[in-house]
């Protein structure tokens, strides 16, 4: 059934509230370290570092919800809407896993999440306005950058933090698939200055979320 504009905005508001209130539930089980792997106790220092990195990753997933939501609202292509919704569901898993891990580490999500969500939503809407191929190109580039970023976290996370590492590794492979799917759906390559601006914005966001 076709949703009215009001219905769509109500759905969007519901997703925003769920994302920001910590009420997200994963459909897939939380990735865990291979069976039989010893789980060493983390030092206070290691916990702090893992907490900061997982907070950054949680912010990334808050932004992913906003971006996919905004782009699903912006497109009139039913197939593309469905694809965005599918990817957004996997991003909900990421959101729930990182949130759960933050709790286990005795840490908290970013205090600025409403701000990140709002900003990412506006950027997603703007990308959506430029047409589906640009919008998909934006998804391709975002997911590729996130994949590289998660790769760097696998190098920085404490070797002993097997639980966080298992989550980040699964997220990295999901993001790579999201990029491929958006590419196959017709996403174009964005110009280098746009990609550079996106990297810069991501650096500001990750740098801030490490602490706040
Ligand atoms: Fe994700
Ligand atoms: Fe993704």
XYZ file of N, CA and C and ligand atoms in Angstrom:
638
model
N 0.847 -1.199 0.000
C 0.000 0.000 0.000
C 0.889 1.258 0.000
N 0.540 2.227 -0.787
C 1.294 3.477 -0.897
C 1.143 4.281 0.394
N 2.238 4.743 0.980
C 2.150 5.531 2.206
C 2.036 7.008 1.866
N 1.193 7.713 2.615
C 1.084 9.154 2.401
C 2.331 9.821 2.972
N 2.494 11.088 2.593
C 3.660 11.833 3.076
C 3.656 11.897 4.606
N 2.449 12.096 5.166
C 2.350 12.186 6.637
C 2.760 10.861 7.274
N 2.258 9.737 6.675
C 2.633 8.412 7.193
C 4.140 8.242 7.175
N 4.749 8.670 6.046
C 6.195 8.486 5.908
C 6.966 9.284 6.956
N 6.500 10.494 7.215
C 7.180 11.314 8.219
C 7.010 10.737 9.615
N 5.807 10.153 9.869
C 5.593 9.541 11.196
C 6.524 8.338 11.357
N 6.621 7.524 10.283
C 7.545 6.373 10.318
C 8.964 6.863 10.556
N 9.330 7.927 9.860
C 10.687 8.475 9.988
C 10.952 8.933 11.407
N 9.968 9.583 12.017
C 10.132 10.080 13.388
C 10.278 8.907 14.347
N 9.524 7.825 14.049
C 9.591 6.642 14.916
C 10.990 6.017 14.860
N 11.553 5.929 13.647
C 12.907 5.375 13.500
C 13.909 6.253 14.251
N 13.750 7.575 14.113
C 14.678 8.500 14.788
C 14.623 8.286 16.298
N 13.410 8.187 16.828
C 13.266 8.020 18.284
C 13.865 6.702 18.749
N 13.588 5.638 17.975
C 14.107 4.318 18.347
C 15.632 4.330 18.297
N 16.176 4.961 17.257
C 17.634 5.017 17.108
C 18.265 5.752 18.286
N 17.645 6.875 18.663
C 18.270 7.742 19.665
C 17.969 7.307 21.095
N 16.896 6.510 21.279
C 16.536 6.149 22.658
C 17.204 4.851 23.089
N 17.905 4.183 22.163
C 18.578 2.936 22.538
C 17.637 1.751 22.519
N 16.532 1.847 21.807
C 15.567 0.738 21.785
C 15.691 -0.161 20.562
N 16.846 -0.154 19.909
C 16.993 -0.962 18.685
C 17.264 -2.412 19.037
N 16.643 -3.323 18.265
C 16.858 -4.763 18.486
C 17.447 -5.395 17.243
N 18.480 -6.200 17.451
C 19.112 -6.876 16.316
C 18.276 -8.075 15.888
N 18.241 -8.334 14.565
C 17.580 -9.543 14.068
C 18.556 -10.714 14.092
N 19.845 -10.398 13.864
C 20.869 -11.451 13.885
C 21.539 -11.490 15.257
N 22.035 -12.673 15.602
C 22.742 -12.797 16.886
C 24.008 -11.952 16.862
N 24.430 -11.478 18.014
C 25.663 -10.699 18.106
C 26.851 -11.582 17.713
N 27.713 -11.116 16.786
C 28.896 -11.911 16.426
C 29.776 -12.115 17.655
N 30.335 -13.311 17.754
C 31.195 -13.601 18.906
C 32.535 -14.154 18.434
N 33.491 -14.183 19.337
C 34.810 -14.750 19.029
C 34.642 -16.237 18.727
N 35.567 -16.822 17.936
C 35.466 -18.246 17.618
C 35.357 -19.089 18.891
N 34.547 -20.141 18.816
C 34.354 -21.009 19.985
C 35.709 -21.521 20.469
N 35.892 -21.539 21.768
C 37.132 -22.068 22.335
C 38.202 -21.009 22.524
N 37.994 -19.794 21.928
C 39.012 -18.738 22.090
C 38.963 -18.243 23.538
N 40.134 -18.117 24.139
C 40.185 -17.624 25.522
C 39.751 -16.156 25.527
N 38.991 -15.748 26.535
C 38.549 -14.351 26.610
C 39.260 -13.673 27.770
N 40.452 -13.092 27.523
C 41.206 -12.495 28.628
C 40.479 -11.278 29.210
N 40.683 -11.054 30.485
C 40.115 -9.883 31.176
C 40.793 -8.627 30.628
N 40.005 -7.573 30.361
C 40.593 -6.329 29.829
C 41.041 -5.439 30.973
N 42.170 -4.753 30.785
C 42.604 -3.778 31.789
C 41.702 -2.543 31.681
N 41.768 -1.658 32.684
C 40.943 -0.436 32.664
C 41.283 0.400 31.432
N 42.567 0.444 31.124
C 43.028 1.219 29.964
C 42.461 0.658 28.660
N 42.495 -0.668 28.538
C 41.971 -1.324 27.323
C 40.472 -1.089 27.197
N 39.775 -1.156 28.344
C 38.325 -0.931 28.323
C 38.008 0.472 27.841
N 38.811 1.440 28.328
C 38.579 2.840 27.930
C 38.763 3.014 26.425
N 39.833 2.417 25.899
C 40.097 2.539 24.464
C 38.990 1.851 23.662
N 38.630 0.639 24.049
C 37.572 -0.079 23.333
C 36.263 0.706 23.394
N 35.964 1.262 24.572
C 34.727 2.034 24.740
C 34.700 3.228 23.796
N 35.823 3.933 23.713
C 35.881 5.119 22.836
C 35.694 4.705 21.376
N 36.353 3.626 20.972
C 36.250 3.196 19.566
C 34.839 2.682 19.255
N 34.241 1.954 20.186
C 32.889 1.444 19.941
C 31.858 2.574 19.978
N 32.144 3.640 20.728
C 31.243 4.800 20.706
C 31.282 5.456 19.316
N 32.479 5.566 18.766
C 32.623 6.122 17.418
C 31.832 5.257 16.421
N 31.955 3.940 16.544
C 31.246 3.047 15.622
C 29.738 3.132 15.812
N 29.313 3.315 17.061
C 27.880 3.468 17.332
C 27.356 4.748 16.670
N 28.126 5.831 16.759
C 27.729 7.088 16.096
C 27.593 6.854 14.588
N 28.537 6.090 14.029
C 28.476 5.784 12.593
C 27.168 5.095 12.241
N 26.719 4.227 13.118
C 25.478 3.496 12.846
C 24.248 4.373 13.053
N 24.324 5.308 13.990
C 23.244 6.290 14.156
C 23.114 7.085 12.849
N 24.255 7.491 12.295
C 24.253 8.241 11.037
C 23.740 7.377 9.890
N 24.095 6.087 9.902
C 23.639 5.187 8.835
C 22.112 5.122 8.828
N 21.507 5.037 10.023
C 20.040 5.024 10.099
C 19.456 6.281 9.461
N 20.038 7.423 9.816
C 19.534 8.710 9.307
C 19.702 8.795 7.791
N 20.877 8.377 7.296
C 21.139 8.464 5.851
C 20.182 7.585 5.058
N 20.050 6.331 5.481
C 19.177 5.419 4.736
C 17.716 5.849 4.825
N 17.307 6.339 5.991
C 15.943 6.839 6.153
C 15.668 7.975 5.181
N 16.581 8.953 5.194
C 16.392 10.144 4.367
C 16.365 9.766 2.892
N 17.235 8.842 2.502
C 17.284 8.488 1.085
C 16.062 7.682 0.665
N 15.528 6.863 1.583
C 14.304 6.124 1.278
C 13.137 7.097 1.118
N 13.126 8.169 1.913
C 12.071 9.188 1.794
C 12.218 9.929 0.475
N 13.472 10.190 0.075
C 13.717 11.051 -1.080
C 13.426 10.367 -2.421
N 13.586 9.038 -2.500
C 13.410 8.391 -3.801
C 11.948 8.008 -4.047
N 11.568 7.994 -5.334
C 10.205 7.553 -5.655
C 10.239 6.160 -6.276
N 11.446 5.596 -6.399
C 11.616 4.266 -6.979
C 11.364 3.200 -5.908
N 10.316 2.375 -6.126
C 9.917 1.392 -5.099
C 11.027 0.368 -4.853
N 11.714 -0.064 -5.914
C 12.782 -1.050 -5.770
C 13.920 -0.504 -4.932
N 14.249 0.753 -5.183
C 15.337 1.397 -4.443
C 14.957 1.599 -2.976
N 13.706 1.984 -2.763
C 13.214 2.124 -1.379
C 13.396 0.804 -0.628
N 13.056 -0.311 -1.307
C 13.158 -1.633 -0.671
C 14.624 -1.953 -0.369
N 15.511 -1.606 -1.324
C 16.941 -1.879 -1.103
C 17.472 -1.081 0.082
N 17.075 0.191 0.170
C 17.504 1.043 1.286
C 16.994 0.458 2.609
N 15.742 -0.025 2.583
C 15.143 -0.575 3.809
C 15.899 -1.832 4.240
N 16.317 -2.645 3.245
C 17.052 -3.877 3.554
C 18.385 -3.555 4.218
N 19.104 -2.611 3.603
C 20.406 -2.227 4.165
C 20.207 -1.622 5.552
N 19.152 -0.801 5.704
C 18.902 -0.151 6.997
C 18.644 -1.185 8.086
N 18.013 -2.323 7.698
C 17.756 -3.373 8.703
C 19.068 -3.964 9.213
N 20.017 -4.171 8.298
C 21.326 -4.685 8.739
C 22.033 -3.650 9.599
N 21.832 -2.362 9.270
C 22.453 -1.304 10.065
C 21.843 -1.264 11.479
N 20.577 -1.687 11.598
C 19.966 -1.757 12.940
C 20.704 -2.803 13.778
N 21.073 -3.917 13.135
C 21.861 -4.935 13.855
C 23.156 -4.308 14.367
N 23.842 -3.574 13.478
C 25.107 -2.931 13.876
C 24.877 -1.974 15.054
N 23.785 -1.231 14.954
C 23.465 -0.262 16.005
C 23.269 -0.980 17.345
N 22.485 -2.062 17.309
C 22.182 -2.798 18.546
C 23.447 -3.475 19.099
N 24.264 -4.050 18.205
C 25.487 -4.745 18.678
C 26.456 -3.761 19.335
N 26.662 -2.599 18.692
C 27.636 -1.649 19.252
C 27.109 -1.078 20.569
N 25.788 -0.891 20.621
C 25.182 -0.375 21.845
C 25.359 -1.366 22.998
N 25.097 -2.632 22.678
C 25.245 -3.686 23.699
C 26.705 -3.753 24.174
N 27.642 -3.677 23.238
C 29.057 -3.781 23.592
C 29.502 -2.588 24.445
N 28.969 -1.402 24.125
C 29.290 -0.218 24.933
C 28.878 -0.450 26.382
N 27.690 -1.024 26.563
C 27.199 -1.322 27.914
C 28.111 -2.311 28.618
N 28.524 -3.366 27.885
C 29.393 -4.381 28.499
C 30.737 -3.782 28.914
N 31.173 -2.773 28.174
C 32.463 -2.140 28.487
C 32.310 -1.060 29.565
N 31.080 -0.866 30.024
C 30.817 0.148 31.050
C 30.929 1.553 30.490
N 30.691 1.689 29.182
C 30.792 3.014 28.551
C 29.409 3.455 28.064
N 29.331 4.588 27.400
C 28.034 5.140 26.998
C 28.094 5.638 25.550
N 26.896 5.758 24.924
C 26.860 6.323 23.567
C 27.220 7.809 23.583
N 27.435 8.374 22.406
C 27.768 9.795 22.302
C 26.595 10.660 22.784
N 26.929 11.720 23.525
C 25.894 12.643 23.999
C 25.346 13.468 22.841
N 26.083 13.500 21.738
C 25.699 14.347 20.611
C 24.899 13.579 19.549
N 24.414 12.380 19.891
C 23.738 11.574 18.870
C 22.580 12.287 18.161
N 21.741 13.069 18.875
C 20.662 13.771 18.156
C 21.212 14.702 17.079
N 22.346 15.307 17.387
C 22.982 16.220 16.428
C 23.501 15.439 15.211
N 24.195 14.319 15.480
C 24.707 13.494 14.368
C 23.554 12.999 13.509
N 22.483 12.560 14.152
C 21.334 12.020 13.405
C 20.746 13.104 12.501
N 20.510 14.275 13.086
C 19.913 15.378 12.326
C 20.778 15.783 11.142
N 22.083 15.900 11.390
C 23.002 16.304 10.328
C 23.026 15.282 9.203
N 23.115 13.990 9.589
C 23.183 12.938 8.570
C 21.869 12.870 7.788
N 20.751 13.104 8.461
C 19.446 13.064 7.781
C 19.393 14.154 6.701
N 19.847 15.351 7.047
C 19.829 16.456 6.083
C 20.743 16.158 4.892
N 21.915 15.581 5.180
C 22.843 15.233 4.094
C 22.212 14.157 3.193
N 21.554 13.182 3.829
C 20.887 12.113 3.062
C 19.787 12.675 2.177
N 19.013 13.620 2.716
C 17.942 14.246 1.927
C 18.529 14.992 0.740
N 19.613 15.742 1.008
C 20.255 16.520 -0.057
C 20.761 15.576 -1.149
N 21.389 14.452 -0.755
C 21.880 13.487 -1.746
C 20.705 12.914 -2.534
N 19.606 12.618 -1.813
C 18.420 12.059 -2.467
C 17.845 13.011 -3.501
N 17.895 14.290 -3.228
C 17.366 15.310 -4.146
C 18.118 15.348 -5.477
N 19.374 14.920 -5.429
C 20.206 14.995 -6.634
C 19.947 13.823 -7.587
N 19.004 12.980 -7.215
C 18.653 11.855 -8.094
C 19.195 10.550 -7.553
N 18.573 9.449 -8.016
C 18.888 8.133 -7.455
C 20.338 7.707 -7.688
N 20.889 8.026 -8.869
C 22.241 7.524 -9.151
C 23.285 8.246 -8.287
N 23.058 9.529 -8.036
C 23.961 10.276 -7.153
C 23.781 9.780 -5.721
N 22.523 9.605 -5.349
C 22.206 9.134 -4.005
C 22.873 7.774 -3.739
N 22.777 6.883 -4.734
C 23.419 5.569 -4.596
C 24.937 5.709 -4.596
N 25.452 6.640 -5.387
C 26.891 6.897 -5.396
C 27.358 7.366 -4.024
N 26.513 8.135 -3.378
C 26.813 8.611 -2.032
C 26.860 7.433 -1.053
N 25.925 6.495 -1.221
C 25.927 5.288 -0.377
C 27.215 4.491 -0.611
N 27.583 4.310 -1.901
C 28.799 3.540 -2.237
C 30.000 4.145 -1.520
N 30.173 5.465 -1.658
C 31.342 6.128 -1.084
C 31.310 6.085 0.449
N 30.126 6.315 1.027
C 30.010 6.267 2.494
C 30.394 4.890 3.009
N 29.816 3.856 2.395
C 30.072 2.490 2.872
C 31.543 2.113 2.702
N 32.155 2.563 1.605
C 33.584 2.264 1.402
C 34.432 2.938 2.471
N 34.080 4.191 2.779
C 34.846 4.906 3.814
C 34.659 4.235 5.171
N 33.416 3.803 5.447
C 33.159 3.144 6.731
C 33.937 1.834 6.808
N 33.981 1.118 5.672
C 34.717 -0.152 5.640
C 36.196 0.083 5.983
N 36.784 1.107 5.374
C 38.208 1.397 5.650
C 38.407 1.816 7.107
N 37.427 2.597 7.586
C 37.491 3.064 8.972
C 37.435 1.867 9.939
N 36.549 0.901 9.662
C 36.437 -0.272 10.536
C 37.713 -1.113 10.470
N 38.287 -1.145 9.284
C 39.567 -1.835 9.093
C 40.615 -1.240 10.052
N 40.639 0.096 10.136
C 41.627 0.756 11.001
C 41.310 0.458 12.477
N 40.021 0.283 12.790
C 39.679 -0.038 14.179
C 40.119 -1.455 14.544
N 40.123 -2.335 13.558
C 40.597 -3.696 13.842
C 42.082 -3.669 14.187
N 42.787 -2.651 13.678
C 44.205 -2.517 14.046
C 44.361 -1.856 15.416
N 43.413 -0.967 15.756
C 43.571 -0.200 17.003
C 42.936 -0.857 18.230
N 41.912 -1.665 18.021
C 41.251 -2.292 19.182
C 42.242 -3.194 19.919
N 42.168 -3.237 21.256
C 43.060 -4.122 22.005
C 42.943 -5.560 21.498
N 44.088 -6.231 21.356
C 44.088 -7.605 20.841
C 43.220 -8.508 21.723
N 43.153 -8.164 23.028
C 42.418 -9.022 23.967
C 40.897 -8.836 23.861
N 40.466 -7.755 23.209
C 39.019 -7.483 23.164
C 38.379 -8.237 21.998
N 38.273 -9.551 22.186
C 37.767 -10.410 21.108
C 36.309 -10.102 20.779
N 35.540 -9.705 21.810
C 34.107 -9.459 21.595
C 33.899 -8.267 20.652
N 34.595 -7.147 20.928
C 34.452 -5.974 20.055
C 34.980 -6.291 18.659
N 36.070 -7.015 18.596
C 36.691 -7.322 17.304
C 35.756 -8.159 16.430
N 35.045 -9.108 17.053
C 34.127 -9.960 16.282
C 32.999 -9.111 15.698
N 32.500 -8.154 16.479
C 31.415 -7.280 16.013
C 31.903 -6.410 14.860
N 33.059 -5.787 15.051
C 33.584 -4.867 14.024
C 33.894 -5.625 12.728
N 34.408 -6.852 12.857
C 34.735 -7.630 11.656
C 33.467 -7.940 10.852
N 32.377 -8.303 11.542
C 31.128 -8.589 10.827
C 30.562 -7.322 10.186
N 30.648 -6.208 10.915
C 30.164 -4.940 10.365
C 30.933 -4.588 9.107
N 32.245 -4.776 9.161
C 33.068 -4.428 7.998
C 32.621 -5.221 6.770
N 32.343 -6.498 6.948
C 31.957 -7.268 5.758
C 30.550 -6.885 5.305
N 29.651 -6.533 6.224
C 28.315 -6.067 5.813
C 28.416 -4.757 5.029
N 29.258 -3.827 5.517
C 29.359 -2.515 4.833
C 29.907 -2.700 3.421
N 30.866 -3.641 3.275
C 31.412 -3.896 1.937
C 30.299 -4.372 1.007
N 29.411 -5.214 1.530
C 28.292 -5.703 0.698
C 27.324 -4.580 0.361
N 27.102 -3.676 1.319
C 26.200 -2.546 1.037
C 26.752 -1.693 -0.098
N 28.079 -1.500 -0.079
C 28.709 -0.692 -1.132
C 28.538 -1.366 -2.491
N 28.772 -2.679 -2.537
C 28.648 -3.418 -3.804
C 27.200 -3.346 -4.300
N 26.241 -3.532 -3.390
C 24.827 -3.520 -3.788
C 24.445 -2.159 -4.365
N 24.918 -1.085 -3.726
C 24.576 0.268 -4.209
C 25.248 0.536 -5.548
N 26.430 -0.002 -5.719
C 27.157 0.151 -6.983
C 26.407 -0.569 -8.106
N 25.999 -1.810 -7.822
C 25.282 -2.598 -8.832
C 23.928 -1.987 -9.168
N 23.342 -1.273 -8.203
C 22.035 -0.645 -8.434
C 22.165 0.636 -9.250
N 23.416 1.023 -9.587
C 23.582 2.172 -10.492
C 24.282 3.374 -9.878
N 24.845 3.209 -8.677
C 25.535 4.337 -8.026
C 26.719 4.816 -8.852
N 26.840 6.118 -9.015
C 27.952 6.669 -9.806
C 29.129 7.002 -8.893
N 30.314 7.202 -9.510
C 31.475 7.657 -8.741
C 31.322 9.146 -8.447
N 31.468 9.530 -7.205
C 31.365 10.955 -6.862
C 32.689 11.641 -7.204
N 32.652 12.946 -7.528
C 33.891 13.674 -7.821
C 34.830 13.686 -6.610
N 36.141 13.730 -6.891
C 37.149 13.671 -5.826
C 36.938 14.727 -4.726
N 36.614 15.994 -5.067
C 36.436 16.978 -3.983
C 35.283 16.607 -3.039
N 34.237 15.995 -3.596
C 33.104 15.582 -2.747
C 33.551 14.458 -1.814
N 34.305 13.508 -2.380
C 34.797 12.403 -1.543
C 35.710 12.931 -0.438
N 36.527 13.948 -0.802
C 37.427 14.553 0.178
C 36.633 15.244 1.280
N 35.572 15.959 0.903
C 34.735 16.658 1.893
C 34.062 15.647 2.819
N 33.652 14.514 2.253
C 33.013 13.479 3.080
C 34.010 12.907 4.087
N 35.262 12.715 3.633
C 36.297 12.191 4.547
C 36.549 13.174 5.687
N 36.562 14.463 5.320
C 36.810 15.511 6.316
C 35.680 15.539 7.356
N 34.439 15.494 6.873
C 33.281 15.501 7.784
C 33.344 14.285 8.706
N 33.734 13.126 8.142
C 33.808 11.900 8.942
C 34.899 12.028 10.005
N 35.998 12.717 9.643
C 37.090 12.879 10.619
C 36.646 13.737 11.802
N 35.892 14.797 11.498
C 35.377 15.662 12.575
C 34.458 14.840 13.484
N 33.583 14.079 12.871
C 32.611 13.285 13.623
C 33.316 12.220 14.476
N 34.240 11.466 13.888
C 34.882 10.391 14.646
C 35.802 10.970 15.729
N 36.459 12.095 15.407
C 37.350 12.729 16.377
C 36.572 13.201 17.605
N 35.378 13.746 17.371
C 34.567 14.252 18.485
C 33.972 13.091 19.286
N 33.439 12.102 18.554
C 32.730 11.009 19.229
C 33.673 10.137 20.065
N 34.976 10.206 19.785
C 35.936 9.453 20.590
C 35.815 9.868 22.066
N 35.525 11.156 22.280
C 35.480 11.694 23.658
C 34.066 12.021 24.145
N 33.208 12.555 23.248
C 31.901 13.061 23.701
C 30.771 12.149 23.238
Fe 26.756 -0.327 9.648
Fe 26.314 -0.145 5.754
